């Protein structure tokens, strides 16, 4: 079997077109949606994400603001920025890019964000809302992007066994909340596996939908995949490769070539989930 390739680029363009229409309607009604992103330090991956978010906002017709603080910024300085954005009427939503430098408590920062502006959905209030099935809750971008990918690719989730590899607060846990809900793109039986799971390959083999977000290059091999399964690779890893000029290449958490020979559908890295999460 050769897997169908799920194309994040095309799906993301479709979402952005829909979004631009909604934004234009709001602007006509006198409100320009504003999104701010706060970045502390100069983690190269975070800088790329943040630049992409700002660009996508402007392209959708939104007001965009990026606040950059040096890695030496104190927690109090970051909290002051959060307070200012909480109070700014031109900013309807904002996020603080993670990870933060070690000397700053992300928990305290996330708790300070007004839940009504918490577009990441990381504030415990929004985590709870999502968990109880409140359809107006902010949904974290990465798992929501994965769910949209399934829905917009016409893949049936109802009754499927979804196995998620990885239990992070950013991907694994909210992914489980979304897939288990009684909504389109939900109604799955959900299992979460993690680094301490006993016989993880055997659990992964039960999956009709396998979502992998464990941060280990090419961790999932074909023996862990049921023939015909939908494989969603959330990983983005840099591995050294002396055969290419830049000395590295980007791979996912799934060994793409061998797994594509077994799976029914699979996402690319890059060009898959990453495109959907912005
Ligand atoms: N770092 C990696 N992904 C995310 C995300 O979705 N939101 C924030 N704030 N930081 C991230």
mmCIF file of N, CA, C and O and ligand atoms in Angstrom, residues 37-38 43 46 49-50 53 94-99 110 119-120 122 140-143 170-171 277, ligand 1:
data_model
loop_
_atom_site.group_PDB
_atom_site.id
_atom_site.type_symbol
_atom_site.label_atom_id
_atom_site.label_comp_id
_atom_site.label_asym_id
_atom_site.label_seq_id
_atom_site.Cartn_x
_atom_site.Cartn_y
_atom_site.Cartn_z
ATOM 1 N N UNK A 37 1.822 38.683 19.660
ATOM 2 C CA UNK A 37 2.661 37.545 20.033
ATOM 3 C C UNK A 37 3.851 38.096 20.814
ATOM 4 O O UNK A 37 4.469 39.078 20.408
ATOM 5 N N UNK A 38 4.133 37.465 21.948
ATOM 6 C CA UNK A 38 5.264 37.901 22.769
ATOM 7 C C UNK A 38 6.338 36.825 22.696
ATOM 8 O O UNK A 38 6.053 35.639 22.876
ATOM 9 N N UNK A 43 15.441 31.985 20.671
ATOM 10 C CA UNK A 43 15.373 30.599 20.216
ATOM 11 C C UNK A 43 15.047 30.610 18.713
ATOM 12 O O UNK A 43 14.040 31.192 18.307
ATOM 13 N N UNK A 46 11.546 29.350 17.635
ATOM 14 C CA UNK A 46 10.479 30.254 18.071
ATOM 15 C C UNK A 46 10.429 31.502 17.199
ATOM 16 O O UNK A 46 9.350 31.996 16.868
ATOM 17 N N UNK A 49 8.573 30.646 14.041
ATOM 18 C CA UNK A 49 7.127 30.509 14.271
ATOM 19 C C UNK A 49 6.472 31.878 14.415
ATOM 20 O O UNK A 49 5.434 32.161 13.834
ATOM 21 N N UNK A 50 7.120 32.730 15.231
ATOM 22 C CA UNK A 50 6.531 34.029 15.539
ATOM 23 C C UNK A 50 6.443 34.898 14.280
ATOM 24 O O UNK A 50 5.424 35.548 14.023
ATOM 25 N N UNK A 53 3.555 33.706 12.219
ATOM 26 C CA UNK A 53 2.249 34.081 12.776
ATOM 27 C C UNK A 53 1.923 35.532 12.419
ATOM 28 O O UNK A 53 0.800 35.838 12.008
ATOM 29 N N UNK A 94 -3.863 37.183 22.415
ATOM 30 C CA UNK A 94 -2.393 37.168 22.324
ATOM 31 C C UNK A 94 -1.848 35.872 22.901
ATOM 32 O O UNK A 94 -2.562 35.126 23.584
ATOM 33 N N UNK A 95 -0.591 35.622 22.580
ATOM 34 C CA UNK A 95 0.052 34.436 23.135
ATOM 35 C C UNK A 95 1.499 34.752 23.469
ATOM 36 O O UNK A 95 2.108 35.650 22.888
ATOM 37 N N UNK A 96 2.005 34.031 24.440
ATOM 38 C CA UNK A 96 3.411 34.137 24.823
ATOM 39 C C UNK A 96 4.085 32.870 24.295
ATOM 40 O O UNK A 96 3.713 31.753 24.683
ATOM 41 N N UNK A 97 5.013 33.062 23.374
ATOM 42 C CA UNK A 97 5.637 31.909 22.735
ATOM 43 C C UNK A 97 6.435 31.095 23.755
ATOM 44 O O UNK A 97 7.191 31.648 24.564
ATOM 45 N N UNK A 98 6.262 29.792 23.717
ATOM 46 C CA UNK A 98 6.992 28.868 24.583
ATOM 47 C C UNK A 98 8.055 28.146 23.748
ATOM 48 O O UNK A 98 7.862 27.997 22.546
ATOM 49 N N UNK A 99 9.134 27.685 24.297
ATOM 50 C CA UNK A 99 9.488 27.740 25.708
ATOM 51 C C UNK A 99 10.006 29.119 26.117
ATOM 52 O O UNK A 99 10.540 29.861 25.291
ATOM 53 N N UNK A 110 1.270 32.068 32.225
ATOM 54 C CA UNK A 110 0.019 31.619 31.593
ATOM 55 C C UNK A 110 -1.187 31.971 32.469
ATOM 56 O O UNK A 110 -2.246 32.348 31.953
ATOM 57 N N UNK A 119 -5.567 32.980 23.230
ATOM 58 C CA UNK A 119 -5.795 32.259 21.972
ATOM 59 C C UNK A 119 -5.094 30.893 21.914
ATOM 60 O O UNK A 119 -5.493 30.033 21.136
ATOM 61 N N UNK A 120 -4.062 30.713 22.739
ATOM 62 C CA UNK A 120 -3.395 29.413 22.798
ATOM 63 C C UNK A 120 -4.254 28.362 23.499
ATOM 64 O O UNK A 120 -4.021 27.163 23.340
ATOM 65 N N UNK A 122 -4.100 27.796 26.686
ATOM 66 C CA UNK A 122 -3.232 27.139 27.684
ATOM 67 C C UNK A 122 -3.608 27.500 29.121
ATOM 68 O O UNK A 122 -3.133 26.875 30.064
ATOM 69 N N UNK A 140 -6.034 24.788 21.541
ATOM 70 C CA UNK A 140 -4.618 24.945 21.204
ATOM 71 C C UNK A 140 -4.359 24.655 19.719
ATOM 72 O O UNK A 140 -4.929 23.725 19.140
ATOM 73 N N UNK A 141 -3.510 25.483 19.129
ATOM 74 C CA UNK A 141 -3.363 25.514 17.673
ATOM 75 C C UNK A 141 -2.922 24.183 17.057
ATOM 76 O O UNK A 141 -3.435 23.778 16.015
ATOM 77 N N UNK A 142 -1.979 23.506 17.698
ATOM 78 C CA UNK A 142 -1.449 22.306 17.040
ATOM 79 C C UNK A 142 -2.485 21.180 16.995
ATOM 80 O O UNK A 142 -2.788 20.666 15.909
ATOM 81 N N UNK A 143 -3.081 20.793 18.127
ATOM 82 C CA UNK A 143 -4.092 19.728 18.011
ATOM 83 C C UNK A 143 -5.315 20.149 17.205
ATOM 84 O O UNK A 143 -5.891 19.329 16.475
ATOM 85 N N UNK A 170 0.839 21.008 25.354
ATOM 86 C CA UNK A 170 0.651 21.758 24.106
ATOM 87 C C UNK A 170 0.001 20.887 23.034
ATOM 88 O O UNK A 170 -0.788 21.361 22.234
ATOM 89 N N UNK A 171 0.341 19.605 23.005
ATOM 90 C CA UNK A 171 -0.190 18.740 21.933
ATOM 91 C C UNK A 171 -0.965 17.525 22.477
ATOM 92 O O UNK A 171 -2.172 17.405 22.261
ATOM 93 N N UNK A 277 -0.645 24.712 11.977
ATOM 94 C CA UNK A 277 -0.691 25.202 13.357
ATOM 95 C C UNK A 277 -0.546 26.718 13.427
ATOM 96 O O UNK A 277 -0.887 27.311 14.432
HETATM 97 N N1 LIG B 1 5.654 26.669 21.161
HETATM 98 C C1 LIG B 1 5.416 25.625 20.317
HETATM 99 N N2 LIG B 1 4.123 25.589 19.964
HETATM 100 C C2 LIG B 1 3.519 26.621 20.590
HETATM 101 C C3 LIG B 1 2.183 27.108 20.607
HETATM 102 O O1 LIG B 1 1.275 26.558 19.994
HETATM 103 N N3 LIG B 1 1.966 28.214 21.375
HETATM 104 C C4 LIG B 1 2.957 28.819 22.081
HETATM 105 N N4 LIG B 1 2.645 29.891 22.808
HETATM 106 N N5 LIG B 1 4.204 28.398 22.087
HETATM 107 C C5 LIG B 1 4.484 27.308 21.337
#
